[in-house]
Amino acid sequence: MDYRKLGQDITELVGKKENIARLTHCATRLRFELHDISKAETEKLKALPGVITVVNNGGQYQVVVGNEVQQVYRAITQQMGSGTRSADSGSDTGKNNGPKQKQSWISRFISVISTTFTPVIPAIIGAGMIKAILAVLVLTGLVTTESQNYYILNTIADAAFYFMPILLAYGASIKFETSPILAMTVAGVLLHPGWSALMAEGKDVFFIGVPVRLTDYAGSVLPIIIVVWLMSYIERFADRVSPSMIKFFTKPMIVLLITAPLALVAIGPFGTYLNDLVAMGAEAINARASWLIPLLMGTLQPFLIVTGTAWAMTPIATSQLTKNGYEMINGPGMLASNIAQGGATLAVALKTKNKKLKQLAASSGFTAVLGITEPSLYGVTLKLKKPLIAAMIGGGVAGIYAGLTGLVRYAFVSPGLAALPAFIGSNPMNIVHAIVTCLIAFIVTFALTWIIGFEDPVDDDEEGNTNVNDDKALSGQPIQDVPSQNELRPLTIASPMQGELVHLDRVPDDVFSLGLLGKGAAIIPAKGELYAPIAGEVTAFMDSKHAVKLNGYNGEEVLIHIGVDTVNLKGRHFDSSIKVGDRVQQGDLLISFDIDAIKTEGYEVITPIIIANSDRFPDIKLEKQSSVEVGATIIHLS
């Protein structure tokens, strides 16, 4: 392949080098940030020999070229000069000094909320579940609201919400590329007991002659996000004006001396005003048409998840929970939508004759009714389309009931059967309405899915094995189960990690799930260690340490990609000493990684194992899905 020519063509079709604000790459794709995305000629790019597909996602214009990504990247950067650096090169700080890609204000707002809230989710979900358990304990009489046990458990549950500004300061500092510690310190100023004492006195407060509005920032959302955004500029100013010899002392001093007073005097009150204004608007809508918001959320939640806009309502819901002890913005509609997704998917599981779809739909449908819908949405309903329409209708109908009955959620959890205790509160009928909402969503959606049906991707042979070459096979179903008797003696690929072996279509990234990079399998890791699945040579290894490619001695080429979009971590939570050119034996430790830390930053850890040169192997089969240990055979190659 002529990489120089391919690089020239790609550069031309993304709008020439003048349209490229920044170019990075991961294991398989070029990641462009473009000044004007409308100048990119997507269809022509997809048609280029050497380009697998094009994905426009998360503010990045991604051109997937597969294993040759480093060669194509070098060809493009040579044409552009030295101003473009790879995020995997280790030389990039992660800050984009070039012009930013044009985005709508809605896209920018959702990006800010998503990045800010993602690290906080474990804390507020954990606190929410404790609230739910506490509600059950009170309802059953095991604990009284006057007891010390209740007081201590309630304090634990309230902590995440009371100190919400400090938690959000961390996420906002990541988004705005500023110091997390200084951001959290400023948030601490807003919550300091001394500030609470001033509020308790009720006297007028002035700072250098300027009146200060006494505001309770406990549990607030928007004020700290705005404060950290401003602090990112103040920190850059402090960095420029501080003499290098004493910068260690002067820079944080300047940041705190400017940011904290501004937060107390101006930004905090303004953010609180915006926060209250949005909440009042939502409550006004709910007072005049209580069915409207749950209807919209119940109907459109799948669309919001796919487009990433589901985060937009999170600040309002969080604010309501903190202020009122309940919320009606997210929870009721999401409960209806999640149960509807489960109903549609379980209907597919019962109706389909495709063995693999039946297994996938049964497992993902069960998790959906418990409150986790992504496997159901991406693995089943979105692909089959008609069940998705049924789920949106069923979710909308149940949402209307939830709104008319005044259903509220008392704790921040992912709504589903597992989280029904979060709907137990001061109104004893609330939990009853939640159960009825679930029944409506499930029954309506299940019936609609059964009646309108779907195009069943089934073509089973007499032995019950799916023919993967049939054009009716599941989209992204890369390989079939091993027959009971193999006529061929295959090469084998061993499991590189301990975990659960699944089909590629479980990977929430079309580049992998549709088999665009080759056939293979995926593993949901149970332990953060990646071992060599074959004996061979390391032919590609990202500096971000999340992906490695091995060429085996028998001609097999294996690409392993830990997680989805984990290139964005830039090596955080990964550790390895291997390098390109190393020879390895099967079972050698290649990479160690921290599963919990990766998940905390909002990334999936499901790991695709791709046969990069699948065209050389006419018969590729996967062992049956199950738990696997390191070294167990997972793929057979003829």
XYZ file of C-alpha atoms in Angstrom:
638
model
C 0.000 0.000 0.000
C 1.189 3.490 -0.856
C 0.787 5.162 2.561
C 1.976 8.514 1.265
C -0.765 8.550 -1.393
C -3.414 7.371 1.087
C -2.331 10.078 3.541
C -2.597 12.713 0.827
C -6.082 11.533 -0.170
C -7.345 11.476 3.415
C -5.935 14.949 4.090
C -7.622 16.263 0.966
C -10.998 14.732 1.809
C -11.127 15.965 5.427
C -10.922 19.505 4.063
C -7.180 19.859 3.476
C -4.575 20.402 6.186
C -5.911 23.894 6.947
C -9.104 22.271 8.267
C -7.251 19.990 10.714
C -7.102 21.435 14.226
C -5.502 18.327 15.661
C -4.706 14.774 14.618
C -4.141 11.839 16.956
C -4.347 8.095 16.459
C -5.034 4.926 18.404
C -4.534 1.289 17.441
C -6.818 1.305 14.402
C -8.056 4.802 13.591
C -6.998 8.338 12.842
C -8.754 10.795 15.156
C -9.229 14.236 13.634
C -10.482 17.370 15.335
C -11.655 19.568 12.461
C -12.314 23.283 12.327
C -15.345 22.750 10.080
C -16.646 19.196 9.912
C -18.947 20.066 6.988
C -15.878 20.258 4.743
C -15.135 16.562 5.248
C -16.329 14.357 2.370
C -17.364 11.284 4.321
C -18.697 9.105 1.487
C -15.584 9.648 -0.618
C -13.421 8.838 2.393
C -15.292 5.567 2.964
C -14.698 4.645 -0.673
C -10.915 5.126 -0.467
C -8.907 1.887 -0.793
C -7.302 1.375 2.614
C -10.089 3.108 4.590
C -12.395 0.707 6.442
C -15.019 3.180 7.592
C -15.547 6.672 9.036
C -17.040 7.408 12.465
C -18.076 10.851 13.702
C -18.299 10.507 17.475
C -17.561 12.481 20.636
C -16.304 15.564 18.835
C -13.793 13.526 16.832
C -13.887 12.656 13.138
C -12.428 9.138 13.088
C -11.053 7.503 9.945
C -10.594 3.772 10.538
C -7.655 2.327 8.578
C -6.825 -0.749 10.671
C -3.362 -2.063 11.402
C -1.614 0.426 9.098
C -2.722 3.406 11.176
C 0.795 4.380 12.287
C 2.162 4.430 8.743
C -0.781 6.511 7.477
C -0.506 8.828 10.479
C 3.181 9.424 9.785
C 2.440 10.089 6.119
C -0.144 12.737 7.026
C 1.970 14.432 9.707
C 4.953 14.613 7.333
C 2.764 16.519 4.903
C 1.451 18.809 7.642
C 4.790 19.535 9.323
C 5.704 19.198 12.990
C 2.681 20.946 14.421
C 0.588 17.810 14.776
C 1.382 15.236 17.443
C -0.112 11.919 18.371
C -1.852 11.441 21.692
C -0.088 8.092 21.834
C 3.365 9.540 21.267
C 3.885 10.505 24.875
C 4.860 14.029 23.875
C 1.376 15.512 23.915
C 0.116 17.007 27.169
C -3.465 16.440 26.094
C -4.113 20.153 25.573
C -5.109 21.316 22.150
C -3.246 24.482 21.322
C -4.785 24.732 17.896
C -8.242 26.020 17.023
C -11.134 23.982 18.299
C -13.544 22.060 16.120
C -16.805 23.889 15.584
C -19.525 22.430 17.791
C -22.993 23.588 18.690
C -23.476 24.979 22.176
C -25.678 21.958 22.939
C -22.861 19.568 22.005
C -20.386 21.536 24.114
C -22.774 21.621 27.091
C -23.408 17.865 26.920
C -19.683 17.202 26.584
C -19.016 19.258 29.724
C -21.768 17.552 31.734
C -20.742 14.073 30.571
C -17.056 14.526 31.423
C -17.844 16.236 34.727
C -20.360 13.695 36.000
C -18.722 10.463 34.807
C -16.177 10.196 37.676
C -18.911 11.117 40.179
C -21.424 8.428 39.162
C -20.054 5.626 41.431
C -20.339 7.874 44.500
C -23.899 9.050 43.884
C -25.098 5.599 42.819
C -23.551 4.063 45.943
C -25.154 6.741 48.097
C -28.448 6.284 46.273
C -28.482 2.538 46.903
C -27.835 3.138 50.629
C -30.819 5.516 50.608
C -32.903 2.792 48.963
C -31.821 0.173 51.518
C -32.557 2.613 54.330
C -36.057 3.157 52.935
C -36.685 -0.608 53.000
C -35.361 -0.877 56.567
C -37.696 1.906 57.727
C -40.656 0.430 55.809
C -40.148 -3.001 57.401
C -39.687 -1.513 60.866
C -36.129 -2.788 61.282
C -34.901 0.800 61.735
C -36.684 3.904 62.990
C -35.982 7.431 61.793
C -35.137 8.442 65.385
C -32.462 5.785 65.865
C -28.713 6.402 65.747
C -28.377 3.639 63.147
C -30.656 5.600 60.845
C -28.756 8.820 61.549
C -25.369 7.282 60.678
C -26.585 5.494 57.532
C -28.399 8.608 56.376
C -25.245 10.679 56.926
C -23.264 8.231 54.774
C -25.902 8.420 52.051
C -26.108 12.225 52.179
C -22.351 12.812 52.046
C -21.994 12.393 48.283
C -24.811 14.861 47.657
C -23.753 17.408 50.295
C -20.190 17.480 48.978
C -21.321 17.342 45.349
C -19.388 20.526 44.422
C -16.104 18.910 45.520
C -16.838 15.729 43.540
C -17.854 17.704 40.461
C -14.791 19.932 40.756
C -12.647 16.887 40.004
C -14.576 15.953 36.860
C -14.744 19.568 35.682
C -10.980 19.961 36.141
C -10.442 17.027 33.773
C -12.733 18.579 31.166
C -11.204 22.066 31.417
C -7.626 20.769 31.812
C -6.805 22.489 35.086
C -5.500 21.393 38.490
C -7.925 18.926 40.173
C -6.541 19.690 43.646
C -6.950 23.451 43.296
C -10.425 22.992 41.813
C -11.470 20.793 44.755
C -9.957 23.315 47.164
C -12.093 26.112 45.731
C -15.141 23.843 46.038
C -14.158 23.299 49.664
C -14.246 27.063 50.192
C -17.902 27.085 49.074
C -18.741 24.405 51.652
C -16.502 25.555 54.511
C -18.125 25.642 57.991
C -17.078 29.292 58.268
C -19.299 30.128 55.305
C -22.159 28.203 56.931
C -21.602 30.193 60.117
C -21.945 33.489 58.221
C -25.200 32.230 56.740
C -26.467 31.253 60.180
C -25.788 34.764 61.544
C -27.850 36.282 58.743
C -25.860 39.547 58.714
C -24.797 41.459 55.611
C -21.383 40.343 54.372
C -18.928 42.391 52.297
C -15.604 41.592 50.691
C -13.375 44.635 49.913
C -16.561 46.697 49.934
C -18.496 44.423 47.562
C -21.678 42.830 48.959
C -21.602 39.053 49.071
C -24.767 37.015 48.586
C -24.966 34.278 51.204
C -25.809 31.097 49.314
C -25.927 27.466 50.383
C -23.773 25.579 47.896
C -24.283 22.113 49.424
C -25.429 19.792 46.651
C -25.235 22.489 43.970
C -24.142 21.606 40.432
C -23.777 24.507 38.015
C -21.876 26.987 40.242
C -18.761 24.831 40.643
C -18.699 23.864 36.962
C -18.666 27.536 35.974
C -16.070 28.310 38.652
C -13.694 25.589 37.442
C -14.109 26.730 33.849
C -13.027 30.232 34.835
C -10.239 28.836 37.019
C -8.734 27.088 33.984
C -8.059 30.523 32.461
C -6.837 31.993 35.740
C -4.383 29.112 36.128
C -2.938 29.747 32.663
C -2.595 33.429 33.540
C -0.850 32.533 36.822
C 1.478 30.202 34.955
C 2.499 32.991 32.546
C 3.090 35.706 35.140
C 4.803 33.599 37.807
C 8.638 33.697 37.726
C 9.945 30.202 37.042
C 12.136 30.188 40.172
C 9.207 30.704 42.542
C 6.328 29.404 40.377
C 5.814 26.497 42.766
C 4.668 29.013 45.399
C 3.150 31.858 43.416
C 1.033 29.965 40.886
C -1.336 28.202 43.350
C -1.464 31.351 45.482
C -2.598 33.483 42.538
C -5.152 30.867 41.466
C -6.750 30.667 44.915
C -6.563 34.411 45.634
C -8.414 35.244 42.410
C -10.730 32.255 41.931
C -12.102 31.779 45.453
C -13.252 35.412 46.008
C -14.757 35.505 42.497
C -16.576 32.272 43.269
C -18.061 33.664 46.489
C -18.848 37.169 45.255
C -20.017 36.682 41.664
C -19.783 33.293 39.956
C -21.301 31.181 42.711
C -24.440 33.329 43.120
C -24.812 33.554 39.329
C -24.477 29.778 38.968
C -26.987 29.255 41.762
C -29.403 31.600 40.006
C -29.071 29.596 36.776
C -29.431 26.357 38.715
C -32.638 27.587 40.389
C -33.993 29.009 37.124
C -33.630 25.688 35.293
C -35.141 23.772 38.211
C -38.064 26.201 38.409
C -38.693 25.779 34.694
C -38.780 22.007 35.016
C -41.093 22.189 38.029
C -43.374 24.639 36.205
C -43.702 22.217 33.285
C -44.374 19.383 35.714
C -47.060 21.427 37.520
C -48.947 22.215 34.292
C -48.401 18.952 32.393
C -47.083 16.317 34.791
C -47.264 13.653 32.079
C -45.085 15.503 29.571
C -41.536 15.029 30.907
C -41.974 11.309 31.799
C -43.611 10.764 28.393
C -40.663 12.344 26.579
C -38.073 10.557 28.707
C -39.858 7.217 28.439
C -40.111 7.534 24.659
C -36.829 9.172 23.745
C -34.406 7.676 26.300
C -32.912 5.177 23.765
C -32.310 8.049 21.340
C -30.736 10.135 24.118
C -28.394 7.261 25.041
C -27.290 6.662 21.442
C -26.632 10.360 20.791
C -24.998 10.947 24.174
C -27.544 13.611 25.151
C -28.921 11.621 28.097
C -26.555 13.602 30.326
C -28.351 16.878 29.641
C -30.980 16.362 32.355
C -28.573 15.054 35.010
C -27.806 18.420 36.676
C -31.515 19.164 37.157
C -32.270 15.720 38.575
C -29.266 15.880 40.918
C -30.237 19.348 42.090
C -33.816 18.244 42.787
C -32.615 15.235 44.778
C -30.351 17.409 46.894
C -32.902 20.159 47.459
C -36.169 18.228 47.733
C -35.096 14.689 48.539
C -36.725 13.414 45.341
C -36.742 14.114 41.608
C -39.260 13.676 38.772
C -37.085 14.664 35.786
C -35.062 11.525 35.043
C -36.183 8.655 37.245
C -39.845 8.033 36.305
C -39.307 8.237 32.534
C -36.084 6.214 32.707
C -37.848 3.508 34.731
C -40.496 3.211 32.023
C -37.884 3.193 29.243
C -35.554 0.664 30.887
C -38.340 -1.830 31.604
C -39.660 -1.357 28.061
C -36.207 -2.153 26.657
C -36.192 -5.317 28.729
C -39.691 -6.261 27.550
C -38.784 -5.832 23.882
C -35.558 -7.778 24.227
C -37.108 -10.667 26.158
C -39.861 -10.873 23.525
C -37.113 -11.225 20.917
C -35.491 -13.942 23.033
C -38.717 -15.958 23.098
C -39.637 -15.411 19.457
C -36.330 -15.738 17.610
C -35.147 -19.068 16.251
C -31.539 -17.912 16.063
C -29.712 -19.662 18.888
C -27.094 -16.957 19.406
C -29.628 -14.108 19.256
C -31.808 -15.991 21.726
C -28.905 -16.275 24.168
C -27.874 -12.643 23.744
C -31.441 -11.319 24.017
C -32.214 -13.411 27.103
C -29.159 -12.205 29.023
C -29.326 -8.560 27.923
C -33.106 -8.440 28.404
C -32.695 -9.609 31.985
C -30.079 -6.926 32.703
C -32.305 -4.309 31.045
C -35.249 -4.909 33.375
C -32.775 -4.659 36.249
C -31.784 -1.183 35.003
C -28.787 -1.591 32.630
C -30.012 -1.218 29.055
C -26.898 -0.688 26.914
C -26.387 -4.412 26.040
C -30.065 -4.676 25.116
C -30.103 -1.443 23.122
C -26.872 -1.876 21.173
C -26.931 -5.668 20.937
C -30.575 -6.321 20.032
C -33.219 -3.616 19.607
C -31.140 -1.061 17.716
C -30.048 -3.700 15.201
C -33.513 -5.190 14.723
C -35.229 -1.741 14.667
C -38.879 -2.826 15.115
C -38.360 -3.925 18.746
C -36.773 -0.514 19.389
C -39.902 1.215 18.055
C -42.037 -1.001 20.287
C -39.855 -0.139 23.300
C -40.193 3.593 22.629
C -43.989 3.299 22.382
C -44.223 1.157 25.530
C -41.885 3.483 27.418
C -43.976 6.488 26.385
C -47.274 4.914 27.474
C -45.822 3.935 30.856
C -44.257 7.397 31.139
C -47.680 9.019 30.817
C -48.954 6.923 33.726
C -45.877 7.770 35.799
C -46.389 11.486 35.172
C -50.128 11.535 35.857
C -49.661 9.697 39.172
C -46.817 11.978 40.286
C -44.181 9.236 40.460
C -40.844 10.441 41.888
C -37.439 8.882 42.540
C -35.927 9.280 46.018
C -32.362 8.150 45.230
C -29.926 8.400 42.316
C -29.793 4.871 40.888
C -30.282 3.384 37.434
C -34.050 2.747 37.438
C -35.142 -0.885 37.102
C -36.430 -3.783 39.150
C -33.206 -3.904 41.171
C -33.634 -0.254 42.128
C -37.360 -0.237 42.997
C -36.519 0.541 46.666
C -35.367 3.963 45.400
C -39.055 4.720 44.813
C -40.001 4.064 48.461
C -40.477 7.315 50.351
C -42.852 9.541 52.258
C -45.722 8.813 49.852
C -46.647 5.143 50.438
C -48.379 4.941 47.036
C -45.228 5.982 45.174
C -43.791 2.452 45.124
C -47.176 1.127 43.953
C -47.167 3.566 41.048
C -43.588 2.525 40.234
C -44.598 -1.144 40.063
C -47.614 -0.345 37.869
C -45.333 1.739 35.605
C -43.071 -1.286 35.224
C -45.999 -3.575 34.403
C -47.398 -1.190 31.775
C -44.004 -0.705 30.145
C -43.250 -4.431 30.037
C -46.669 -5.698 28.915
C -47.272 -3.043 26.233
C -43.778 -3.400 24.780
C -43.704 -7.200 24.925
C -47.082 -7.420 23.173
C -46.136 -4.876 20.494
C -42.835 -6.635 19.783
C -44.588 -9.974 19.494
C -47.292 -8.581 17.184
C -45.226 -6.416 14.812
C -42.347 -8.898 14.845
C -38.900 -8.327 13.396
C -36.667 -9.695 10.658
C -35.316 -12.766 12.385
C -31.636 -13.237 11.438
C -31.857 -17.005 11.503
C -30.515 -19.639 9.143
C -29.741 -22.620 11.330
C -28.485 -25.856 9.836
C -29.641 -29.274 10.989
C -27.049 -29.369 13.757
C -28.209 -25.971 15.085
C -25.037 -24.062 14.121
C -25.483 -20.668 12.512
C -23.962 -20.217 9.064
C -21.880 -17.065 9.505
C -21.587 -16.517 5.743
C -25.337 -16.035 5.339
C -26.252 -12.398 4.685
C -29.083 -12.782 7.178
C -26.697 -13.540 10.016
C -26.498 -11.178 12.942
C -24.754 -7.937 12.087
C -21.323 -8.189 13.629
C -21.637 -11.929 14.397
C -18.097 -12.801 13.411
C -17.697 -16.484 14.111
C -19.678 -19.620 14.772
C -19.593 -22.125 17.592
C -17.244 -25.070 17.205
C -19.062 -28.142 15.779
C -19.057 -31.248 17.895
C -16.655 -32.908 15.432
C -14.075 -30.849 13.544
C -12.969 -32.113 10.164
C -10.097 -29.617 10.124
C -7.120 -29.440 12.422
C -6.978 -25.741 13.302
C -4.396 -23.422 14.708
C -5.564 -22.148 18.046
C -5.666 -18.783 19.793
C -5.455 -18.966 23.571
C -7.330 -16.705 25.934
C -5.115 -13.708 26.780
C -6.988 -12.957 29.984
C -9.300 -14.325 32.632
C -12.925 -13.384 32.131
C -16.083 -14.053 30.127
C -15.754 -15.029 26.452
C -18.410 -13.326 24.277
C -19.074 -12.617 20.615
C -17.750 -9.447 18.998
C -21.247 -8.030 18.661
C -21.174 -7.353 22.409
C -18.486 -4.688 21.879
C -20.148 -1.197 21.908
C -18.094 0.005 18.947
C -19.219 -0.743 15.385
C -15.646 -0.897 14.130
C -15.176 -4.061 16.193
C -18.720 -5.399 16.510
C -19.342 -5.348 12.747
C -16.070 -7.167 12.087
C -14.627 -4.271 10.082
C -11.097 -5.011 11.335
C -11.467 -8.771 11.056
C -13.168 -11.668 12.748
C -12.529 -12.593 16.335
C -13.995 -12.650 19.813
C -14.140 -10.483 22.910
C -13.528 -11.019 26.604
C -15.000 -9.119 29.531
C -11.955 -9.250 31.832
C -12.193 -10.310 35.440
C -8.553 -9.511 36.173
C -6.380 -6.671 34.857
C -3.682 -8.764 33.195
C -3.179 -9.410 29.476
C -1.044 -12.357 28.388
C 0.223 -13.378 24.939
C -2.401 -15.566 23.214
C 0.174 -16.907 20.726
C 3.918 -17.186 20.319
C 5.258 -14.546 17.980
C 6.576 -11.014 17.598
C 5.175 -7.698 18.833
C 4.580 -5.751 15.613
C 2.585 -2.813 17.021
C 2.235 -1.387 20.517
C 0.645 1.932 21.389
C 2.435 4.273 23.782
C -0.954 4.511 25.492
C -0.449 0.796 26.273
C -4.076 -0.130 25.583
C -3.543 -2.114 22.386
C -0.983 -4.550 21.011
C -0.597 -6.558 17.802
C 1.262 -9.868 17.569
C 2.343 -11.719 14.432
C 2.452 -15.466 15.070
C 4.979 -17.899 13.641
C 2.222 -19.705 11.711
C 1.057 -16.579 9.862
C -1.693 -15.480 12.248
C -1.931 -11.782 13.149
C -3.713 -10.987 16.410
C -4.791 -7.493 17.482
C -5.890 -7.033 21.113
C -7.571 -3.790 22.163
C -8.211 -3.357 25.904
C -11.490 -1.487 26.349
C -13.354 0.963 24.131
C -11.925 4.442 23.418
C -9.306 3.839 26.124
C -6.738 5.621 23.948
C -8.165 8.754 25.598
C -6.625 7.665 28.900
C -3.172 8.208 27.347
C -1.598 5.355 29.280
C -3.220 6.056 32.652
C -4.029 2.831 34.515
C -1.932 0.709 32.105
C 1.546 -0.705 32.722
C 3.828 -2.614 30.355
C 7.497 -2.968 29.453
C 7.098 -4.593 26.028
C 8.147 -2.864 22.830
C 7.834 -3.406 19.103
C 10.183 -6.157 17.950
C 10.002 -8.184 21.162
C 9.513 -11.925 20.724
C 7.072 -13.490 23.148
C 5.885 -16.942 24.083
C 2.267 -17.855 24.644
C 1.394 -16.999 28.250
C 3.930 -14.179 28.659
C 2.526 -11.201 30.578
C 2.167 -8.278 28.154
C 0.119 -5.568 29.910
C -1.249 -4.932 33.394
C -4.222 -2.588 33.810
C -6.529 -1.327 36.550
C -10.071 -2.396 35.681
C -11.782 -0.372 38.410
C -9.876 2.830 37.612
C -10.692 2.523 33.906
C -14.378 1.986 34.680
C -14.347 4.904 37.102
C -13.214 7.193 34.290
C -16.230 6.037 32.278
C -14.705 3.530 29.859
C -15.773 -0.013 28.952
C -13.125 -2.700 29.563
C -14.532 -5.329 27.190
C -11.525 -6.445 25.117
C -11.765 -7.452 21.426
C -9.305 -10.108 20.181
C -9.167 -9.670 16.392
C -7.645 -11.909 13.729
C -6.296 -9.006 11.684
C -5.654 -11.144 8.599
C -8.942 -13.052 8.730
C -9.005 -13.363 4.941
C -6.165 -15.907 5.175
C -8.264 -18.276 7.281
C -11.431 -19.530 5.569
C -12.636 -21.318 8.683
C -12.621 -19.337 11.948
C -14.568 -20.704 14.873
C -15.149 -19.615 18.439
C -15.405 -21.803 21.504
C -18.775 -21.597 23.231
C -19.322 -18.492 25.319
C -18.371 -19.086 28.920
C -15.943 -18.088 31.631
C -12.369 -18.674 30.508
C -8.985 -18.808 32.175
C -5.701 -17.569 30.729
C -4.380 -20.077 28.207
C -7.702 -21.772 27.435
C -8.388 -22.156 23.700
C -10.920 -19.577 22.515
C -10.512 -19.441 18.699
C -9.744 -22.111 16.090
C -8.169 -21.168 12.725
C -8.005 -23.606 9.836
